[in-house]
XYZ file of C-alpha atoms in Angstrom:
555
model
C -41.551 2.385 -4.923
C -38.847 1.606 -2.543
C -36.953 4.153 -0.463
C -33.611 5.789 -1.595
C -30.865 6.138 0.990
C -28.071 7.249 0.995
C -25.034 4.366 1.523
C -21.295 4.252 2.411
C -18.989 1.258 2.087
C -15.565 1.332 2.404
C -13.907 -1.600 0.516
C -10.612 -0.707 1.590
C -8.143 2.192 4.155
C -11.399 1.198 6.926
C -9.765 -1.402 9.419
C -6.574 -1.025 7.953
C -4.270 2.470 7.026
C -3.705 1.744 2.911
C -4.953 0.980 -0.300
C -7.975 3.315 0.386
C -11.654 2.482 -1.735
C -14.736 4.081 -0.494
C -17.724 3.745 -2.264
C -20.683 5.748 -1.950
C -24.578 5.208 -3.003
C -27.813 6.665 -3.101
C -30.920 5.210 -4.310
C -33.036 2.881 -3.404
C -32.381 -0.945 -1.751
C -30.415 -2.151 -4.379
C -31.109 -0.376 -7.165
C -28.610 2.713 -6.180
C -26.084 4.688 -8.133
C -22.340 4.792 -7.146
C -19.344 6.903 -6.957
C -15.547 5.523 -6.345
C -13.460 7.159 -4.339
C -9.745 6.499 -4.324
C -8.300 2.687 -6.279
C -5.288 2.954 -3.212
C -2.578 0.374 -2.787
C -0.845 -1.529 0.007
C 2.435 -3.654 -0.133
C 3.879 -6.446 0.680
C 6.240 -8.247 2.894
C 7.905 -11.402 2.760
C 6.504 -12.972 6.208
C 2.779 -12.630 4.925
C 3.337 -12.904 1.310
C 6.079 -13.391 -0.035
C 6.435 -13.049 -4.340
C 4.087 -10.637 -4.892
C 4.460 -7.610 -6.317
C 1.089 -5.337 -5.237
C -2.330 -5.857 -3.451
C -5.183 -4.176 -3.900
C -8.504 -4.195 -2.803
C -11.415 -6.315 -3.873
C -13.609 -4.858 -5.712
C -15.871 -7.447 -7.352
C -18.934 -6.362 -5.301
C -18.935 -3.534 -6.994
C -18.256 -5.021 -9.593
C -20.766 -7.090 -10.181
C -23.004 -3.684 -9.694
C -20.753 -1.721 -12.202
C -23.635 -0.795 -14.210
C -24.998 1.186 -11.630
C -21.199 2.474 -11.224
C -20.864 6.373 -12.771
C -17.932 7.456 -11.393
C -14.184 7.606 -9.760
C -12.208 10.481 -7.360
C -9.307 10.029 -7.027
C -8.268 12.600 -3.843
C -4.284 12.808 -4.374
C -1.424 11.585 -5.821
C -0.292 9.222 -3.187
C 0.347 5.215 -4.391
C -2.507 3.805 -1.500
C -5.045 6.359 -3.227
C -3.895 5.950 -7.056
C -2.045 2.850 -7.241
C -4.623 0.914 -8.481
C -6.425 3.183 -10.925
C -4.245 1.378 -13.979
C -4.470 -2.339 -12.527
C -8.387 -2.343 -12.316
C -9.743 0.358 -14.394
C -10.319 -2.088 -17.230
C -12.483 -4.296 -14.514
C -14.359 -0.616 -13.985
C -15.184 1.363 -17.611
C -16.223 4.579 -16.153
C -14.720 8.088 -16.449
C -11.916 8.944 -13.268
C -11.727 12.250 -12.164
C -8.671 13.942 -9.996
C -6.676 17.287 -9.793
C -3.993 18.034 -12.377
C -0.932 17.014 -10.567
C -3.326 13.825 -9.153
C -4.517 13.026 -12.962
C -0.569 13.365 -14.369
C 0.146 10.281 -11.977
C -3.211 9.010 -13.157
C -2.758 8.916 -16.294
C 1.011 7.476 -15.994
C -0.170 4.437 -14.535
C -3.300 4.332 -16.744
C -0.513 4.316 -20.074
C 1.421 1.707 -17.775
C -0.701 -1.085 -17.780
C -2.138 -0.286 -21.414
C -5.414 1.556 -20.522
C -6.904 4.547 -21.894
C -5.428 7.830 -20.762
C -8.379 9.731 -21.815
C -10.365 8.407 -19.123
C -8.287 10.675 -16.373
C -10.519 13.684 -17.050
C -8.361 16.976 -15.248
C -10.830 18.803 -12.678
C -10.649 22.312 -10.845
C -10.799 22.736 -7.383
C -14.372 24.086 -5.513
C -16.241 25.385 -6.699
C -16.179 23.648 -9.522
C -18.998 20.475 -9.823
C -19.032 17.180 -11.313
C -22.429 16.069 -11.585
C -21.905 11.832 -11.258
C -25.476 10.037 -11.146
C -27.287 12.020 -7.881
C -24.300 13.199 -6.688
C -22.578 16.491 -7.278
C -18.921 16.238 -6.342
C -16.423 19.093 -5.722
C -12.607 19.070 -4.901
C -12.333 20.796 -1.607
C -8.099 21.989 -1.180
C -6.679 20.439 2.058
C -3.078 20.535 3.207
C -1.227 16.713 2.757
C 2.538 16.163 2.470
C 1.899 15.773 -1.191
C 0.631 18.560 -3.367
C -3.201 19.269 -4.516
C -4.496 16.598 -1.846
C -8.724 16.886 -1.631
C -10.916 16.437 0.400
C -14.894 15.608 -1.588
C -17.471 17.968 -1.039
C -20.184 14.777 -2.187
C -23.954 16.416 -2.263
C -26.362 14.063 -2.480
C -30.211 14.530 -2.340
C -30.540 13.112 1.357
C -27.967 15.851 2.423
C -23.831 16.917 2.141
C -20.989 14.241 2.273
C -17.536 15.760 3.515
C -14.599 12.961 1.911
C -12.121 14.633 3.575
C -9.399 12.382 2.183
C -5.378 12.374 3.920
C -5.036 15.904 5.708
C -3.687 17.956 8.041
C -4.327 21.871 9.397
C -1.191 23.704 7.789
C -0.968 26.999 6.616
C 1.828 27.037 6.062
C 2.675 23.924 3.295
C 6.165 25.241 1.238
C 4.009 23.876 -1.848
C 0.790 22.875 -2.532
C -2.163 24.082 -1.005
C -2.927 25.978 3.240
C -5.583 24.534 5.010
C -8.316 27.305 4.959
C -10.949 27.550 7.707
C -13.129 30.070 6.463
C -12.905 27.781 3.398
C -14.273 25.334 5.315
C -16.407 26.867 7.142
C -18.517 28.613 4.261
C -18.714 24.481 2.564
C -19.915 23.452 5.872
C -22.104 26.099 6.232
C -25.500 25.433 4.195
C -25.263 22.038 6.997
C -23.306 18.511 6.144
C -24.811 14.853 6.980
C -21.470 13.699 7.125
C -18.097 13.931 8.012
C -15.735 11.357 7.003
C -12.623 11.267 8.183
C -8.940 10.474 7.931
C -8.082 8.497 11.482
C -4.509 8.317 11.224
C -3.018 10.624 13.966
C -6.173 10.297 16.143
C -3.398 9.330 18.911
C -1.168 12.110 19.086
C -1.905 14.722 21.412
C -0.198 17.612 20.533
C -1.913 19.807 17.477
C 0.332 18.519 14.277
C 2.870 21.187 13.374
C 3.595 22.715 9.954
C 6.000 21.882 6.742
C 7.865 25.359 7.578
C 8.855 24.513 10.887
C 11.467 22.335 9.184
C 12.762 23.807 6.705
C 14.945 26.309 8.847
C 16.105 23.153 10.925
C 17.126 21.235 7.176
C 18.796 24.149 6.669
C 21.301 24.612 9.648
C 21.922 20.694 9.740
C 22.840 20.741 6.574
C 24.986 23.683 6.664
C 26.772 22.231 9.818
C 27.618 18.745 8.380
C 30.796 17.148 7.219
C 31.731 15.078 4.092
C 29.013 13.801 1.373
C 25.124 14.343 2.206
C 22.618 12.210 1.949
C 19.287 12.585 3.055
C 16.164 10.327 2.405
C 12.707 11.388 2.820
C 8.990 9.891 1.102
C 9.795 11.199 -2.543
C 5.762 12.451 -2.877
C 6.279 14.990 -0.468
C 7.798 17.308 -2.932
C 7.943 20.387 -0.391
C 10.635 18.574 1.792
C 12.740 17.531 -1.246
C 12.533 20.986 -2.264
C 13.606 22.573 1.752
C 16.669 19.693 1.230
C 17.792 20.760 -1.936
C 17.544 24.492 -0.640
C 19.340 22.783 1.911
C 22.286 22.314 0.263
C 21.920 24.973 -1.942
C 22.414 27.799 1.264
C 25.061 24.988 2.135
C 26.525 25.647 -1.091
C 26.509 21.937 -2.816
C 25.895 20.393 -5.846
C 22.269 18.802 -5.594
C 21.716 15.436 -7.038
C 18.756 13.210 -6.865
C 18.888 9.990 -6.852
C 15.868 7.167 -7.503
C 13.713 6.742 -10.046
C 10.495 7.674 -7.650
C 12.781 11.178 -6.370
C 12.850 12.836 -10.269
C 9.216 11.529 -10.632
C 7.661 13.031 -8.320
C 9.848 16.203 -9.298
C 8.848 16.691 -13.168
C 5.370 15.693 -11.778
C 5.473 18.963 -9.400
C 7.536 20.587 -12.702
C 5.329 20.018 -15.390
C 1.970 20.640 -13.385
C 2.646 24.035 -12.187
C 2.950 23.022 -8.442
C 6.516 23.293 -7.720
C 8.349 26.281 -8.602
C 11.789 27.612 -8.031
C 13.659 23.986 -7.334
C 17.050 24.540 -6.741
C 19.372 23.102 -10.230
C 20.645 19.133 -9.747
C 23.175 17.761 -11.143
C 23.376 14.139 -12.742
C 25.135 11.478 -10.576
C 27.595 10.952 -13.209
C 29.215 14.302 -13.048
C 28.872 14.068 -9.587
C 32.285 11.770 -9.078
C 34.033 14.880 -9.892
C 32.856 17.610 -7.116
C 34.548 17.510 -3.424
C 32.235 15.097 -1.254
C 32.291 18.318 1.120
C 29.878 19.975 -1.613
C 27.416 17.097 -2.703
C 24.025 16.880 -1.445
C 22.195 13.573 -2.301
C 18.059 13.580 -2.728
C 17.865 10.030 -2.374
C 14.147 7.060 -2.505
C 14.380 5.001 0.051
C 12.920 6.454 3.419
C 10.876 2.987 4.358
C 14.034 0.826 4.142
C 12.710 -0.802 0.262
C 15.336 -3.272 -0.844
C 15.596 -1.756 -4.274
C 15.243 2.095 -3.204
C 18.807 3.698 -3.694
C 19.514 4.477 -0.044
C 19.300 0.398 0.654
C 21.465 0.206 -2.536
C 24.160 2.918 -1.468
C 23.928 1.385 1.580
C 25.720 -2.282 -0.033
C 28.337 -0.355 -1.966
C 27.619 1.515 -4.851
C 25.297 3.374 -6.444
C 25.769 5.073 -10.233
C 29.498 5.190 -8.821
C 28.670 7.508 -5.903
C 29.103 5.559 -2.722
C 29.132 6.542 1.008
C 32.096 6.865 3.184
C 32.877 7.667 6.466
C 33.054 10.918 7.727
C 29.611 11.164 5.638
C 26.149 11.885 7.344
C 23.274 10.283 6.145
C 19.736 11.964 7.397
C 16.487 10.470 7.400
C 14.070 12.866 6.949
C 11.065 11.007 7.391
C 8.884 8.982 9.759
C 8.806 5.332 9.623
C 6.028 3.347 9.192
C 4.916 0.914 11.745
C 6.199 -2.506 9.864
C 8.680 -1.662 8.435
C 11.228 -1.024 11.055
C 13.394 -4.670 9.899
C 14.397 -2.775 6.508
C 15.558 1.045 8.004
C 17.673 -0.531 10.944
C 19.782 -2.857 8.677
C 20.442 0.085 6.293
C 21.275 2.451 9.447
C 23.276 -0.297 10.895
C 25.110 -0.727 7.313
C 25.419 3.095 7.273
C 27.052 2.632 10.787
C 29.394 0.034 9.754
C 30.706 2.566 7.309
C 31.432 4.529 9.241
C 28.599 7.136 8.182
C 26.609 8.991 10.969
C 23.033 8.689 10.557
C 20.400 10.672 11.785
C 16.677 10.294 12.676
C 13.492 12.052 13.626
C 14.316 10.515 16.874
C 13.850 14.674 17.960
C 10.866 15.824 16.167
C 13.245 18.566 14.115
C 13.589 16.927 11.014
C 9.692 15.812 9.410
C 6.370 16.231 10.388
C 3.479 14.144 9.831
C 1.042 15.104 6.841
C -2.228 13.778 9.135
C -3.928 16.052 11.787
C -3.280 15.201 14.995
C -5.914 14.524 17.867
C -6.142 18.240 18.340
C -6.769 19.395 14.481
C -9.729 16.587 14.229
C -11.450 18.468 16.725
C -10.898 21.579 15.268
C -12.856 19.804 12.610
C -15.631 18.691 14.152
C -15.928 22.117 15.502
C -15.478 23.234 11.787
C -17.890 21.256 9.812
C -20.193 20.607 12.579
C -22.043 17.749 10.681
C -24.771 15.232 11.600
C -22.692 11.990 12.242
C -19.148 11.414 12.003
C -17.445 8.515 9.970
C -14.180 7.187 10.918
C -12.044 6.138 8.061
C -8.118 5.300 7.182
C -6.868 4.254 10.221
C -6.682 0.350 12.042
C -9.333 -0.307 13.590
C -7.840 0.843 16.868
C -7.371 4.310 15.782
C -11.353 4.525 13.804
C -12.424 3.159 18.178
C -10.495 6.332 19.149
C -11.965 8.676 16.982
C -15.280 7.396 16.875
C -15.050 8.250 20.244
C -13.199 11.543 20.127
C -16.712 12.583 17.744
C -19.427 11.400 20.993
C -17.761 13.036 23.470
C -18.386 16.184 21.309
C -21.937 15.610 20.730
C -21.961 13.721 17.377
C -23.052 10.432 16.043
C -20.701 7.755 15.466
C -19.633 4.900 14.007
C -17.209 1.982 13.833
C -17.353 1.154 9.801
C -14.342 -1.566 9.040
C -14.026 -2.827 5.315
C -16.841 -4.448 4.457
C -19.718 -3.236 6.865
C -22.270 -1.188 4.790
C -23.617 2.299 6.661
C -27.019 3.757 5.753
C -26.704 7.638 6.597
C -29.732 8.535 5.583
C -31.741 8.966 8.881
C -30.120 10.966 12.116
C -27.576 8.340 13.397
C -25.034 6.075 11.138
C -26.754 2.579 11.182
C -24.427 -1.046 10.019
C -27.384 -2.370 7.763
C -25.318 -4.796 5.521
C -22.015 -6.459 5.871
C -19.959 -7.158 2.757
C -17.461 -10.024 2.004
C -14.407 -7.816 1.367
C -10.815 -9.329 0.549
C -7.299 -8.414 -1.154
C -6.476 -8.833 -4.869
C -2.495 -9.123 -5.452
C -0.317 -8.847 -8.712
C 1.357 -11.658 -8.797
C 4.118 -10.753 -11.240
C 1.719 -10.176 -14.436
C -1.539 -12.016 -13.413
C -3.957 -10.706 -9.851
C -5.149 -13.401 -7.794
C -7.990 -14.097 -4.786
C -6.048 -13.772 -1.353
C -7.588 -16.846 -0.687
C -7.304 -18.321 -3.900
C -4.310 -20.602 -1.965
C -0.894 -19.578 -4.000
C 0.566 -17.797 -1.200
C -0.962 -20.131 1.299
C 1.091 -22.593 -0.643
C 4.590 -20.674 -1.282
C 4.695 -20.017 2.425
C 4.028 -23.095 4.072
C 7.142 -24.319 1.147
C 9.191 -21.784 2.597
C 8.623 -22.828 6.099
C 8.367 -26.596 5.645
C 10.567 -26.997 2.112
C 9.714 -29.293 -0.904
C 10.041 -32.972 -2.217
C 8.989 -34.345 -5.686
C 8.654 -37.932 -5.597
C 8.410 -39.626 -9.215
C 7.830 -43.336 -10.420
C 7.212 -45.474 -13.175
C 4.938 -48.602 -12.993
C 4.761 -50.563 -16.058
C 1.796 -52.359 -17.724
C 1.099 -54.773 -15.171
C 0.541 -52.353 -12.659
C 3.536 -53.804 -11.427
C 6.565 -50.371 -9.641
C 9.504 -50.307 -12.197
C 12.414 -49.606 -10.140
C 12.372 -47.605 -6.695
C 11.207 -44.032 -6.329
C 13.847 -41.502 -6.392
C 13.113 -38.265 -4.510
C 14.445 -35.073 -4.676
C 14.262 -32.060 -2.095
C 14.760 -28.853 -2.126
C 15.026 -26.283 1.470
C 15.836 -29.161 3.246
C 18.636 -30.884 5.190
C 20.810 -32.761 3.130
C 21.096 -34.946 6.307
C 19.159 -36.185 8.720
C 18.844 -37.323 12.330
C 19.776 -41.006 11.747
C 23.266 -39.704 10.127
C 22.641 -40.864 6.714
C 21.318 -38.796 4.104
C 17.658 -37.249 4.071
C 17.491 -38.859 0.607
C 18.324 -41.995 0.911
C 16.221 -42.603 3.750
C 12.976 -41.418 1.637
C 13.700 -43.527 -1.040
C 14.418 -46.469 1.004
C 11.113 -46.414 3.065
C 9.292 -45.598 0.204
C 10.212 -48.223 -1.209
C 8.969 -50.440 0.987
C 5.985 -49.233 0.895
C 5.727 -49.846 -3.042
C 6.432 -53.389 -2.217
C 3.857 -53.790 0.111
C 0.746 -52.122 -2.190
C -1.482 -54.488 -3.288
C -3.018 -54.737 -7.352
C -5.784 -52.658 -5.824
C -4.547 -49.681 -4.618
C -1.454 -49.922 -7.681
C -4.144 -49.241 -10.307
C -5.630 -46.477 -8.280
C -2.623 -42.910 -9.034
C -4.690 -40.643 -6.145
C -3.888 -44.237 -3.371
C -1.100 -44.418 -4.501
C 0.000 -40.820 -4.460
C -2.015 -40.360 -1.044
C -0.005 -43.178 0.476
C 3.407 -42.189 -1.134
C 2.788 -38.498 0.429
C 1.785 -39.749 4.410
C 5.135 -41.574 4.914
C 7.041 -38.981 2.966
C 6.164 -36.571 5.575
C 6.114 -39.424 8.331
C 9.393 -40.153 7.575
C 10.526 -36.279 6.728
C 9.237 -35.461 11.020
C 11.451 -38.873 12.095
C 14.467 -37.274 10.823
C 14.239 -33.604 10.590
C 11.161 -32.639 12.741
C 9.667 -30.998 9.485
C 6.901 -32.179 7.189
C 7.791 -31.338 4.164
C 5.263 -29.875 1.080
C 5.367 -33.117 -1.357
C 4.352 -33.198 -5.535
C 4.361 -36.966 -6.511
C 4.916 -37.807 -9.970
C 3.167 -41.253 -11.674
C 4.311 -42.470 -15.192
C 2.246 -45.542 -16.442
C 4.263 -47.418 -19.476
C 1.553 -48.162 -21.513
């Protein structure tokens, strides 16, 4: 009989930040039973994924073995952990477990995609245990930038795994559960085989600050501000949203929530009981009758999202409200790498209006939701695992985290997406590499990243497009001249003549030179027309457009 093994396999979130999706398996090689941790998404950009709505992990590997998958566990309600639930459930069809606040969001995502909400199973925190195949799983409360975040205590016949999820060491998080070192020590007391750990802030050299340190600074800021105050932060950071609302109330301002995500998060917090004593807010339509100096707007769009409230205000009016000279806009957030251009665009738009824009360069108005380097070392010391597996980070984060572990005497490995790691022995070993990728939600359909759809879209965006139409009569002779339509190309070439005229002239010459054999073969006609059009276009405008050839034959 085959020897049982305990394996870890990241499908997303290892070697990148976002799109978290991790597999754990136990059993004989090739017959393991699995659990899946998180079904996250990441977001597209116009440079690499134009037109794409959402990016999800490619879960084909586990779908091919879905008869051996027992459950999905969601650690918290950030999109990069729960965003794929509704889109991917139908390929898995197993129970999905989450704590109350996360389950609220997961159920809404299932309903949005027409999936059964009852497959989201709401569970409590440790010491409650969920049995899933050979695994026993408990939710370990952690502090993070969204309520009810949790790590997972995963017990298997080969030992205990602690999967931290996203976390920070915050004993005063304002909303949600504080870091409890005694509880962490308790779950480590029986021995931990592997600590699979968040690596996001491994390069930050100082211990992380508490969310409680931000509230007094926000209160002072809003009190001293003139005009209307508008502030943005991550909508999911309910503690920060509440601190901002409290600051507005303390300054005698009426508070308005703008943006669907902001309202949804506050509603979720109130309905699940994690958010209490939230200041009274007023609807946007009532704000117009209130003096500007008595208003505070809390808006979505801290990352420069074009459709969010902050961006819409920067372009003019939003729900009847607008910014004016003397108003103040606060970014109580950190700009995620890659989003800088969108954020700066909004900042400049407000500056042109005469609005004072304040960001968090001074460190007063934002703290991270992830453990810094020294905090990770603290956790290593509390848990004392046999081995450390860095996750949730780009390659450089994983590598640096592994170095920290090794410096403390912990066996470690850098395991990026697709690296199957055997955790059974004394040291982690990479035993197999599987193909991983991405699934794009493109409109209403899901496509593979390698399907060529987005690649063709990028090529058309870079090079333009030309449509060539010709008619062939029943004697296999061209009927009239070819005609060309272009998109994304200039009207005139360097010859000074209209580009379409030059293209059509060269294609007409080509058709007249074609032999009977070629004229009977549509594939050869298409190949020759494409080649000549791209060559002529390159001569005229320095670009080789994408070409579509339509051949109509008269019978």
